[in-house]
Coordinates of N, CA, C and O in Angstrom, one line a residue:
X87 N -17.0 29.1 -26.7 CA -16.8 28.3 -25.4 C -15.7 28.5 -24.6 O -14.5 28.9 -25.1
X88 N -15.3 28.4 -23.5 CA -14.3 28.9 -22.5 C -13.3 27.7 -22.9 O -13.4 26.4 -23.5
X89 N -12.0 28.3 -22.6 CA -11.0 27.1 -23.0 C -10.5 26.6 -21.6 O -10.5 27.3 -20.6
X90 N -10.1 25.7 -21.6 CA -9.8 24.8 -20.3 C -8.5 24.0 -20.1 O -8.1 23.6 -21.5
X91 N -7.9 24.1 -19.3 CA -6.7 23.1 -18.7 C -6.4 22.3 -17.8 O -7.2 22.9 -16.8
X92 N -6.4 21.1 -18.0 CA -6.1 19.9 -16.7 C -5.0 20.3 -16.4 O -3.8 20.2 -17.2
X93 N -4.6 20.5 -15.0 CA -3.3 20.4 -14.5 C -3.3 19.6 -13.8 O -3.8 18.9 -12.6
X94 N -2.1 18.5 -13.7 CA -2.1 17.9 -12.6 C -1.4 17.5 -11.1 O -0.2 18.5 -11.6
X95 N -2.1 17.7 -10.2 CA -1.6 18.3 -9.0 C -1.3 17.1 -8.0 O -0.5 17.5 -7.5
X96 N -1.6 15.8 -8.5 CA -1.0 14.9 -7.9 C -0.9 13.6 -8.9 O -1.2 13.2 -9.6
X97 N 0.5 13.0 -8.4 CA 1.2 12.2 -9.5 C 2.4 12.1 -9.8 O 3.1 13.0 -9.4
X98 N 2.7 10.9 -10.7 CA 4.0 10.8 -11.1 C 4.4 12.2 -12.1 O 5.7 12.7 -12.0
X99 N 3.2 13.0 -12.7 CA 3.8 14.1 -13.9 C 3.1 15.5 -13.3 O 2.9 16.1 -14.0
X100 N 3.1 15.5 -11.7 CA 2.6 16.7 -11.1 C 3.2 18.0 -11.8 O 4.3 18.2 -12.0
X101 N 2.3 18.9 -11.7 CA 2.8 20.2 -12.4 C 2.5 20.2 -13.8 O 2.2 21.3 -14.4
X102 N 2.3 19.2 -14.8 CA 2.0 19.1 -16.0 C 0.5 19.6 -16.2 O -0.2 19.4 -15.8
X103 N 0.6 20.4 -17.4 CA -0.6 21.1 -17.5 C -0.9 20.6 -19.0 O -0.2 20.3 -19.9
X104 N -2.3 20.3 -19.3 CA -3.0 19.9 -20.4 C -3.8 20.4 -20.9 O -5.3 20.6 -20.2
X105 N -3.8 21.7 -22.2 CA -4.8 22.2 -22.8 C -5.7 21.0 -23.4 O -5.6 20.3 -23.9
X106 N -7.2 21.2 -23.2 CA -8.3 21.0 -23.9 C -8.7 21.7 -24.9 O -9.7 22.3 -24.9
X107 N -8.6 21.4 -26.1 CA -8.8 22.0 -27.4 C -10.1 21.4 -27.9 O -10.9 22.2 -28.5
X108 N -9.9 20.3 -28.1 CA -11.2 19.6 -28.3 C -11.2 18.5 -27.6 O -10.9 17.9 -26.8
X109 N -12.1 17.2 -28.4 CA -12.4 15.8 -27.8 C -10.7 15.5 -27.5 O -9.8 15.3 -28.2
X110 N -10.6 14.7 -26.2 CA -9.1 14.5 -25.9 C -9.3 13.0 -25.2 O -10.2 13.1 -24.4
X111 N -8.3 12.0 -25.5 CA -8.3 10.8 -24.9 C -7.2 10.8 -24.2 O -5.9 11.1 -24.4
X112 N -7.6 10.5 -22.4 CA -5.9 10.1 -21.6 C -5.9 8.7 -21.4 O -6.9 8.1 -21.3
X113 N -4.4 8.0 -21.6 CA -4.3 7.1 -21.5 C -2.9 6.6 -21.4 O -2.1 7.8 -21.4
X114 N -2.5 5.7 -21.1 CA -0.7 5.0 -21.0 C -0.3 4.9 -22.5 O 0.9 5.0 -22.5
X115 N -1.1 4.7 -23.3 CA -0.7 4.3 -24.7 C -0.1 5.7 -25.3 O -1.0 7.0 -25.2
X116 N 1.1 5.2 -25.9 CA 1.8 6.7 -26.6 C 0.9 7.2 -27.8 O 0.9 8.4 -28.1
X117 N -0.2 6.3 -28.3 CA -0.9 6.9 -29.4 C -2.1 7.5 -28.6 O -3.0 8.3 -29.7
X118 N -2.7 7.8 -27.8 CA -3.4 8.3 -27.1 C -3.4 10.1 -27.1 O -2.4 10.3 -27.3
X119 N -4.7 10.8 -27.5 CA -4.4 11.9 -27.4 C -3.3 12.6 -26.2 O -2.3 13.4 -26.8
X120 N -3.4 12.1 -25.1 CA -2.4 12.6 -24.1 C -2.1 11.3 -23.5 O -2.8 10.6 -23.0
X121 N -0.8 11.2 -23.3 CA -0.2 10.0 -23.0 C 0.7 10.2 -21.4 O 1.1 11.1 -21.4
X122 N 0.2 9.4 -20.4 CA 0.7 9.8 -19.1 C 1.2 8.4 -19.0 O 0.8 7.2 -18.5
X123 N 2.5 8.4 -19.1 CA 3.4 7.2 -19.4 C 3.9 6.5 -18.0 O 4.3 5.6 -17.9
X124 N 3.8 7.5 -17.0 CA 4.7 7.2 -15.6 C 3.4 6.5 -14.8 O 3.5 6.0 -13.9
X125 N 2.0 6.5 -15.1 CA 1.5 6.1 -14.3 C 1.0 4.6 -14.7 O 0.1 4.7 -15.7
X126 N 1.2 3.3 -14.1 CA 1.3 2.4 -14.4 C -0.5 1.7 -14.2 O -0.7 0.6 -14.6
X127 N -1.2 2.3 -13.5 CA -2.5 2.1 -13.2 C -3.6 2.3 -14.5 O -4.8 2.4 -14.1
X128 N -3.0 3.4 -15.2 CA -4.2 3.6 -16.2 C -4.2 2.8 -17.2 O -3.4 1.9 -17.6
X129 N -5.4 2.5 -17.8 CA -5.3 1.8 -19.2 C -4.7 2.2 -20.3 O -4.3 3.8 -20.1
X130 N -4.9 1.7 -21.2 CA -3.8 2.3 -22.7 C -5.0 3.5 -23.2 O -4.6 4.4 -23.3
X131 N -6.1 3.1 -23.1 CA -7.1 4.2 -23.4 C -8.1 4.5 -22.2 O -9.4 3.5 -22.0
X132 N -8.1 5.4 -21.7 CA -8.6 5.1 -19.9 C -9.8 6.3 -20.0 O -11.1 5.8 -19.6
X133 N -9.9 7.5 -20.3 CA -10.9 8.3 -20.6 C -10.9 9.3 -21.3 O -9.8 9.4 -22.4
X134 N -12.1 9.9 -22.1 CA -12.6 10.7 -23.4 C -13.1 11.8 -22.7 O -13.7 11.7 -21.8
X135 N -12.5 13.2 -22.6 CA -12.9 14.2 -22.1 C -13.1 15.3 -23.5 O -12.5 15.3 -24.3
X136 N -14.3 15.8 -23.2 CA -15.0 16.8 -24.4 C -15.6 17.9 -23.9 O -16.1 18.1 -22.9
X137 N -14.6 19.2 -24.1 CA -15.1 20.6 -23.5 C -16.4 20.7 -23.7 O -16.8 20.5 -25.0
X138 N -17.2 21.6 -22.9 CA -18.4 21.9 -23.2 C -18.7 23.5 -22.7 O -17.6 23.9 -22.1
X139 N -19.5 24.3 -22.7 CA -19.7 25.4 -22.4 C -19.4 25.7 -20.8 O -18.8 26.8 -20.7
X140 N -19.7 24.7 -19.9 CA -19.7 25.0 -18.6 C -18.9 24.0 -17.9 O -19.1 23.7 -17.0
X141 N -17.8 23.3 -18.5 CA -16.7 22.4 -17.9 C -16.6 21.2 -19.0 O -16.8 21.7 -20.3
X142 N -16.2 20.0 -18.6 CA -16.0 19.0 -19.3 C -17.1 17.7 -19.1 O -17.0 17.4 -18.1
X143 N -17.3 17.4 -20.3 CA -17.7 15.8 -20.3 C -17.0 14.8 -20.2 O -16.2 14.7 -21.0
X144 N -16.9 14.0 -19.6 CA -16.0 12.9 -19.0 C -16.5 11.4 -19.2 O -18.0 11.1 -18.8
X145 N -15.8 10.9 -20.2 CA -16.3 9.1 -20.4 C -15.3 8.6 -19.9 O -14.5 8.3 -20.5
X146 N -15.7 7.3 -19.2 CA -15.0 6.3 -19.0 C -14.6 5.2 -19.9 O -15.9 5.2 -20.5
X147 N -13.4 5.0 -20.5 CA -13.2 4.3 -21.6 C -13.3 2.5 -21.4 O -12.1 2.1 -21.7
X148 N -14.1 2.1 -20.2 CA -13.9 0.9 -19.9 C -12.9 0.4 -19.4 O -12.2 -0.5 -19.7
X149 N -12.2 1.3 -18.2 CA -10.8 1.2 -18.1 C -10.7 0.5 -16.7 O -11.8 0.0 -16.2
X150 N -9.8 -0.2 -16.7 CA -9.6 -1.1 -15.7 C -9.6 -1.0 -14.1 O -10.3 -1.8 -13.4
X151 N -9.3 0.2 -13.7 CA -9.2 0.6 -12.4 C -10.1 1.9 -12.4 O -10.2 2.5 -11.4
X152 N -11.0 2.1 -13.1 CA -12.2 3.1 -13.2 C -11.6 4.5 -13.2 O -10.2 4.9 -13.1
X153 N -12.8 5.3 -13.5 CA -12.4 7.0 -13.6 C -13.0 7.4 -12.3 O -14.5 7.4 -12.2
X154 N -12.7 8.4 -11.7 CA -13.3 9.2 -10.5 C -13.4 10.9 -10.8 O -12.5 11.5 -11.5
X155 N -15.0 11.5 -10.7 CA -15.0 12.6 -10.9 C -15.5 13.4 -9.6 O -16.7 12.7 -9.0
X156 N -14.8 14.4 -8.6 CA -14.6 14.7 -7.7 C -15.2 13.6 -6.6 O -15.9 13.5 -5.3
X157 N -14.1 12.6 -6.7 CA -14.2 11.5 -5.6 C -15.0 10.1 -6.0 O -15.4 8.9 -5.0
X158 N -16.3 10.5 -6.7 CA -17.4 9.5 -7.4 C -16.7 8.6 -8.3 O -16.4 9.3 -9.6
X159 N -16.9 7.1 -8.5 CA -16.2 6.6 -9.4 C -17.6 7.0 -10.5 O -18.8 6.8 -10.0
X160 N -17.4 7.0 -11.9 CA -18.4 7.3 -12.8 C -18.5 6.0 -13.5 O -17.5 5.2 -14.1
X161 N -19.9 5.5 -13.9 CA -20.1 4.4 -14.7 C -20.9 4.6 -16.3 O -20.9 3.7 -17.1
X162 N -20.9 6.1 -16.4 CA -22.0 6.7 -17.5 C -21.1 8.3 -17.6 O -20.5 8.4 -16.6
X163 N -21.3 8.9 -18.8 CA -20.7 10.2 -18.8 C -21.2 11.2 -17.6 O -22.3 11.3 -17.3
X164 N -20.0 11.8 -17.4 CA -20.3 12.7 -16.2 C -19.9 14.0 -16.6 O -19.0 14.5 -17.4
X165 N -20.1 15.1 -15.6 CA -19.7 16.6 -16.0 C -18.9 16.9 -14.8 O -19.0 16.7 -13.8
X166 N -17.8 17.5 -15.4 CA -16.4 18.2 -14.5 C -16.6 19.5 -14.8 O -16.4 20.0 -15.8
X167 N -16.6 20.3 -13.6 CA -17.0 21.5 -13.2 C -15.3 22.4 -13.3 O -14.6 21.6 -12.9
X168 N -15.3 23.6 -13.9 CA -13.8 24.3 -13.2 C -13.7 24.1 -12.0 O -14.8 24.3 -11.1
X169 N -12.2 23.9 -11.6 CA -12.2 23.6 -10.1 C -12.5 22.1 -9.6 O -11.7 21.8 -8.3
X170 N -13.0 21.3 -10.1 CA -13.3 19.9 -9.9 C -11.8 19.0 -10.3 O -11.3 19.4 -11.0
X171 N -12.0 18.0 -9.4 CA -10.9 16.9 -9.8 C -11.3 15.7 -10.4 O -12.6 15.2 -10.2
X172 N -10.1 15.1 -11.4 CA -10.6 13.9 -12.1 C -9.4 13.0 -11.6 O -8.2 13.2 -11.5
X173 N -9.8 11.8 -11.0 CA -8.6 10.8 -10.7 C -8.8 9.6 -11.2 O -9.6 9.2 -11.7
X174 N -7.5 9.6 -12.4 CA -7.3 8.5 -13.2 C -5.8 7.5 -12.6 O -4.9 8.5 -12.6
X175 N -6.1 6.1 -12.1 CA -4.8 5.1 -11.6 C -4.8 6.1 -10.3 O -5.2 6.4 -9.6
X176 N -3.6 6.8 -10.4 CA -2.7 7.4 -9.3 C -2.5 9.3 -9.4 O -2.0 9.6 -8.5
X177 N -3.0 9.6 -10.7 CA -3.1 11.1 -11.3 C -4.3 11.7 -10.6 O -5.3 11.2 -11.2
X178 N -4.0 12.8 -10.1 CA -5.2 13.7 -9.8 C -5.0 14.6 -10.8 O -4.0 15.5 -10.5
X179 N -6.0 15.2 -11.6 CA -5.7 16.3 -12.3 C -6.9 16.9 -12.0 O -8.0 16.7 -11.3
X180 N -6.7 18.5 -12.0 CA -8.0 19.4 -11.8 C -7.9 20.4 -13.1 O -7.3 20.8 -13.5
X181 N -9.4 20.8 -13.0 CA -10.0 21.5 -14.4 C -9.7 22.9 -13.9 O -10.3 23.2 -13.0
X182 N -9.0 23.6 -14.8 CA -9.0 25.0 -15.0 C -9.5 25.7 -15.6 O -8.8 25.4 -17.1
X183 N -9.6 27.1 -15.9 CA -10.1 28.0 -17.1 C -8.6 28.2 -17.4 O -7.8 28.5 -16.6
X184 N -8.3 28.2 -18.7 CA -7.1 28.8 -19.2 C -6.6 30.1 -18.8 O -5.4 30.6 -18.5
X185 N -7.3 30.9 -18.9 CA -7.0 32.3 -18.4 C -6.1 32.4 -16.9 O -5.4 33.1 -16.7
X186 N -6.9 31.9 -16.3 CA -6.4 31.8 -14.8 C -4.9 31.0 -14.7 O -4.2 31.4 -13.8
X187 N -4.7 29.9 -15.4 CA -3.3 29.4 -15.6 C -2.2 30.4 -16.1 O -1.2 30.5 -16.0
X188 N -3.0 30.9 -17.4 CA -1.9 31.7 -18.1 C -1.4 33.2 -17.1 O -0.2 33.5 -17.3
X189 N -2.0 33.5 -16.1 CA -1.8 34.8 -15.0 C -0.7 34.0 -14.1 O -0.3 34.9 -12.9
X190 N -0.4 32.9 -14.3 CA 0.4 32.3 -13.0 C 0.0 31.4 -11.7 O 0.8 30.8 -11.2
X191 N -1.7 31.5 -11.8 CA -1.9 30.3 -10.9 C -2.1 29.3 -11.0 O -2.2 28.6 -12.1
X192 N -1.7 28.1 -9.9 CA -1.4 26.6 -10.3 C -1.9 26.3 -9.1 O -2.0 26.9 -8.1
X193 N -2.6 25.2 -9.2 CA -3.2 24.3 -8.5 C -2.2 23.4 -7.3 O -2.3 23.0 -6.7
X194 N -0.9 23.4 -7.9 CA -0.1 22.4 -7.4 C 0.6 23.1 -6.3 O 0.7 24.3 -6.1
X195 N 0.5 22.8 -4.8 CA 1.2 23.1 -3.6 C 2.5 22.7 -3.4 O 2.6 21.6 -3.6
X196 N 3.0 23.9 -3.2 CA 4.5 23.2 -2.8 C 4.3 22.4 -1.5 O 3.4 22.6 -0.4
X197 N 5.2 21.2 -1.4 CA 5.6 20.2 0.0 C 5.9 21.2 1.4 O 7.0 22.1 1.0
X198 N 5.2 21.1 2.3 CA 5.4 22.1 3.3 C 6.8 21.8 3.9 O 7.1 20.7 3.9
X199 N 7.5 22.9 4.3 CA 9.0 22.5 4.8 C 8.9 21.7 5.9 O 9.8 20.8 6.3
X200 N 8.0 21.7 7.0 CA 7.7 20.5 7.9 C 7.8 19.3 7.7 O 7.9 18.4 8.2
X201 N 7.2 19.0 6.3 CA 7.2 17.5 6.2 C 8.5 17.1 5.5 O 8.9 15.8 5.1
X202 N 9.3 18.0 4.7 CA 10.6 17.8 3.8 C 12.0 17.7 4.9 O 12.9 17.2 4.4
X203 N 11.9 17.8 6.2 CA 13.0 17.9 7.1 C 12.9 16.9 8.2 O 12.0 16.6 8.5
X204 N 14.0 16.4 8.7 CA 13.7 15.6 10.0 C 13.3 16.4 10.9 O 13.9 17.3 11.4
X205 N 12.5 15.5 12.0 CA 12.2 16.0 13.1 C 12.5 15.2 14.3 O 12.5 14.0 14.0
X206 N 13.2 15.6 15.3 CA 13.2 14.3 16.6 C 12.0 14.0 17.0 O 10.9 14.3 16.9
X207 N 12.0 12.5 17.4 CA 11.1 12.1 17.9 C 10.9 12.3 19.1 O 11.7 12.8 20.0
X208 N 9.5 12.2 19.8 CA 9.5 12.9 21.0 C 9.9 11.3 22.1 O 9.2 10.5 21.9
X209 N 10.8 12.0 22.9 CA 11.5 11.5 23.8 C 11.7 12.2 25.1 O 12.0 13.5 25.2
X210 N 12.4 11.1 26.1 CA 12.8 11.8 27.4 C 14.2 12.9 27.2 O 14.3 13.9 27.8
X211 N 15.0 12.4 26.2 CA 16.1 13.2 26.0 C 16.2 13.7 24.6 O 15.4 14.0 23.9
X212 N 17.7 14.8 24.5 CA 17.5 15.3 23.1 C 17.7 14.2 22.2 O 18.3 13.2 22.3
X213 N 17.3 14.7 20.5 CA 17.5 13.8 19.5 C 18.8 13.7 19.3 O 19.8 14.7 19.1
X214 N 19.5 12.6 18.9 CA 20.9 12.5 18.5 C 21.2 13.3 16.9 O 19.9 13.4 16.3
X215 N 21.9 13.4 16.9 CA 22.4 14.3 15.4 C 22.3 13.1 14.6 O 22.5 12.0 15.0
X216 N 21.9 13.2 13.3 CA 22.2 12.5 12.1 C 23.4 11.6 11.7 O 23.9 12.0 10.4
X217 N 24.1 11.3 12.6 CA 25.8 10.8 12.4 C 25.7 9.4 12.7 O 26.7 9.0 12.8
X218 N 24.4 8.7 12.6 CA 24.8 7.2 12.9 C 24.4 6.4 14.1 O 24.6 5.6 14.4
X219 N 24.5 7.7 15.2 CA 24.1 7.2 16.5 C 22.9 6.4 16.6 O 21.9 6.9 16.0
X220 N 23.0 5.0 17.7 CA 21.9 4.1 17.7 C 20.6 4.8 18.4 O 21.1 5.4 19.6
X221 N 19.4 5.1 18.2 CA 18.1 5.4 18.8 C 17.6 4.5 19.3 O 17.3 3.4 18.2
X222 N 17.3 4.4 20.6 CA 16.0 3.0 21.1 C 14.7 3.7 21.0 O 14.6 5.0 21.0
X223 N 14.0 2.8 20.0 CA 12.7 3.6 19.9 C 11.9 3.7 21.0 O 12.0 3.1 22.3
X224 N 10.9 5.0 20.9 CA 10.3 5.4 22.0 C 9.7 4.4 23.2 O 9.7 4.5 24.3
X225 N 9.1 3.6 22.3 CA 8.1 2.4 23.2 C 9.0 1.3 23.8 O 8.4 0.3 24.4
X226 N 10.5 1.4 23.4 CA 11.0 0.2 23.5 C 11.3 0.2 25.0 O 11.8 1.0 25.9
X227 N 12.0 -1.3 25.9 CA 11.8 -1.3 27.3 C 13.4 -1.7 27.1 O 13.5 -2.8 26.0
X228 N 14.1 -1.9 28.4 CA 15.2 -2.5 28.2 C 14.7 -4.0 28.2 O 14.2 -4.6 28.7
X229 N 16.1 -4.9 27.8 CA 16.1 -6.4 27.9 C 15.8 -6.8 29.1 O 16.9 -6.2 30.2
X230 N 15.1 -7.8 29.6 CA 15.1 -8.2 30.9 C 15.3 -9.7 31.3 O 15.0 -10.4 29.9
X231 N 15.5 -10.2 31.9 CA 15.9 -11.5 32.5 C 14.5 -12.1 32.7 O 13.7 -11.8 33.4
X232 N 14.3 -13.5 32.0 CA 13.4 -14.5 31.8 C 13.0 -14.6 33.8 O 13.5 -14.6 34.4
X233 N 11.6 -14.2 34.0 CA 11.1 -14.5 35.0 C 10.3 -15.8 35.5 O 10.0 -15.9 36.4
X234 N 10.3 -16.6 34.2 CA 9.5 -17.7 34.6 C 10.4 -18.6 35.3 O 10.0 -19.8 35.7
X235 N 11.9 -18.8 35.2 CA 12.6 -19.7 36.3 C 13.7 -18.7 36.9 O 14.5 -18.1 36.3
X236 N 13.3 -19.0 38.1 CA 14.4 -18.1 38.9 C 15.6 -18.6 38.8 O 16.3 -19.5 38.4
X237 N 16.8 -17.5 38.9 CA 17.9 -17.6 38.5 C 18.9 -18.5 39.8 O 19.4 -19.1 39.4
X238 N 18.3 -18.6 40.7 CA 18.7 -19.3 42.0 C 18.7 -20.8 41.6 O 19.6 -21.5 42.3
X239 N 17.6 -21.1 41.0 CA 17.5 -22.4 40.5 C 18.8 -23.0 40.1 O 19.4 -24.1 40.2
X240 N 19.2 -22.3 39.0 CA 20.0 -22.6 38.3 C 21.5 -22.7 38.6 O 22.7 -23.4 38.4
X241 N 21.8 -22.0 39.9 CA 23.0 -21.9 40.5 C 23.1 -22.7 41.8 O 24.2 -22.8 42.3
X242 N 22.1 -23.6 41.9 CA 22.4 -24.6 43.1 C 23.0 -25.9 42.9 O 22.8 -26.5 41.5
X243 N 23.7 -26.4 43.6 CA 24.2 -27.6 43.0 C 23.5 -28.9 43.0 O 24.2 -29.7 42.1
X244 N 22.3 -29.0 43.6 CA 21.7 -30.1 43.3 C 21.0 -30.2 42.0 O 20.9 -31.5 41.1
X245 N 20.6 -29.2 41.2 CA 20.2 -28.9 39.8 C 21.2 -29.1 38.9 O 21.2 -29.5 37.9
X246 N 22.3 -28.8 39.3 CA 23.4 -28.5 38.5 C 24.1 -29.8 37.8 O 24.1 -29.6 36.5
X247 N 23.6 -31.0 38.5 CA 23.7 -32.3 38.0 C 22.8 -33.0 36.8 O 22.9 -33.7 36.3
X248 N 21.6 -32.4 37.3 CA 20.3 -32.9 36.5 C 20.2 -31.8 35.1 O 19.6 -32.3 33.9
X249 N 20.9 -31.2 35.0 CA 20.5 -30.0 33.5 C 21.0 -30.7 32.5 O 20.0 -30.7 31.7
X250 N 21.9 -31.5 32.2 CA 21.6 -32.3 31.0 C 20.7 -33.0 30.6 O 20.7 -34.1 29.6
X251 N 20.3 -33.8 31.7 CA 19.2 -34.8 31.7 C 18.1 -34.4 31.5 O 16.8 -34.9 31.7
X252 N 17.3 -32.8 31.7 CA 16.2 -32.2 32.0 C 15.2 -32.4 30.7 O 14.1 -32.8 31.1
X253 N 15.7 -32.9 29.4 CA 15.2 -32.9 28.2 C 14.7 -34.4 27.8 O 14.6 -34.9 26.9
X254 N 15.4 -35.3 28.7 CA 15.9 -36.5 28.0 C 14.3 -37.5 28.0 O 14.2 -38.3 27.3
X255 N 13.5 -37.0 28.9 CA 12.2 -37.8 28.6 C 11.4 -36.9 27.8 O 11.0 -38.1 27.3
X256 N 11.4 -35.8 27.4 CA 11.1 -35.6 26.3 C 11.3 -36.0 24.8 O 10.9 -36.4 23.8
X257 N 12.4 -36.1 24.9 CA 13.2 -36.7 23.5 C 12.7 -38.1 23.4 O 12.6 -38.7 22.4
X258 N 12.8 -39.0 24.6 CA 12.3 -40.4 24.2 C 10.8 -40.5 23.9 O 10.5 -41.3 23.0
X259 N 9.9 -39.6 24.1 CA 8.7 -39.7 23.7 C 8.6 -39.0 22.4 O 7.6 -39.7 21.8
X260 N 9.2 -38.3 22.0 CA 9.6 -38.0 20.9 C 9.9 -39.0 19.7 O 9.6 -39.3 18.6
X261 N 11.2 -39.7 20.4 CA 11.3 -40.8 19.2 C 10.4 -41.9 19.0 O 10.3 -42.7 18.4
X262 N 9.1 -41.9 20.1 CA 8.6 -43.2 20.4 C 7.5 -42.9 19.6 O 6.2 -43.8 19.3
X263 N 6.9 -41.5 19.2 CA 5.9 -41.3 18.9 C 5.5 -41.7 17.2 O 4.3 -42.0 17.0
X264 N 6.8 -41.6 16.3 CA 6.5 -42.2 15.0 C 5.9 -43.7 15.1 O 5.2 -44.3 14.4
X265 N 6.8 -44.2 16.2 CA 6.4 -46.1 16.2 C 4.8 -46.1 16.6 O 4.4 -47.1 16.2
X266 N 4.5 -45.3 17.7 CA 3.0 -45.2 18.1 C 2.2 -45.3 17.2 O 1.3 -45.7 16.8
X267 N 2.4 -44.0 15.9 CA 1.2 -44.1 15.1 C 1.6 -45.2 13.8 O 0.6 -45.2 13.3
X268 N 2.8 -45.4 14.0 CA 2.8 -46.8 13.1 C 1.9 -48.1 13.2 O 1.0 -48.8 12.5
X269 N 2.0 -48.2 14.8 CA 1.2 -49.1 15.2 C -0.1 -49.1 15.1 O -0.8 -49.9 14.9
X270 N -0.6 -47.5 15.6 CA -2.0 -47.1 15.5 C -2.5 -47.4 13.8 O -3.7 -48.0 13.6
X271 N -1.7 -47.1 12.8 CA -2.4 -47.2 11.3 C -2.5 -48.9 11.3 O -3.3 -49.0 10.4
X272 N -1.5 -49.4 11.6 CA -1.9 -51.1 11.1 C -3.0 -51.5 12.2 O -3.4 -52.3 11.2
X273 N -3.1 -51.1 13.1 CA -4.1 -51.7 14.0 C -5.7 -51.4 13.1 O -6.3 -52.0 13.0
X274 N -5.6 -50.0 12.5 CA -6.7 -49.4 12.0 C -7.1 -50.3 10.8 O -8.4 -50.7 10.2
X275 N -5.8 -50.7 9.9 CA -6.1 -51.4 8.5 C -6.6 -52.7 8.9 O -7.6 -53.3 8.5
X276 N -6.1 -53.4 10.0 CA -6.4 -55.0 10.3 C -7.8 -54.5 10.7 O -8.7 -55.6 10.4
X277 N -8.3 -54.1 11.5 CA -9.8 -53.8 12.0 C -10.5 -53.7 10.9 O -11.7 -54.3 10.6
X278 N -10.2 -52.7 9.8 CA -11.1 -52.2 8.7 C -10.8 -53.7 7.8 O -12.4 -54.2 7.7
X279 N -9.9 -54.7 7.7 CA -9.9 -55.5 6.9 C -10.7 -56.8 7.7 O -11.7 -57.6 6.7
X280 N -10.9 -56.7 8.8 CA -11.3 -57.8 9.7 C -13.2 -57.5 9.2 O -13.8 -58.6 9.6
X281 N -13.7 -56.5 9.4 CA -14.6 -56.1 9.3 C -15.5 -56.2 8.1 O -16.7 -56.1 7.9
X282 N -14.7 -56.2 7.1 CA -15.2 -56.4 5.9 C -15.8 -57.4 5.3 O -16.3 -58.0 5.3

């Protein structure tokens, strides 16, 4: 029977290699065969793996978030072939033959340099240096004066004397609303009692 190794290619413990010598249980519990303590979405005993001649038999142990073999959630024992991927919580494991990994081959890919450096945002000017200079977002526009009230209205002498009184009518209506509501409730109660 071939020797297999599971390599974590994505997740909190990326790069870790797990040899599969026999039946192995993976979970968050330190007492499990293989403990992945940093993945909080794993169940205490998440999955059982059994090496076979042409791959690994995968059995979900009624985990809370499920087990996925090559992108499909499994509900009964499934087969994982070499090169296949297993998703447990947020951890992605890839099954490899042990001799291939012994030669230094790894499935973990380095993060491209283009994703680890700052790039200037597309804009009309040169990008500011990373010195704390304030950058206006690309889609932002300059602040504009409101156009619903012309500025000339507020500058005329006729309106200047009315500005303190503009909201007086609204304020009186707001003060009278609770009284009107109270009268309406009293009227409804009297009407109800009269018709009873």
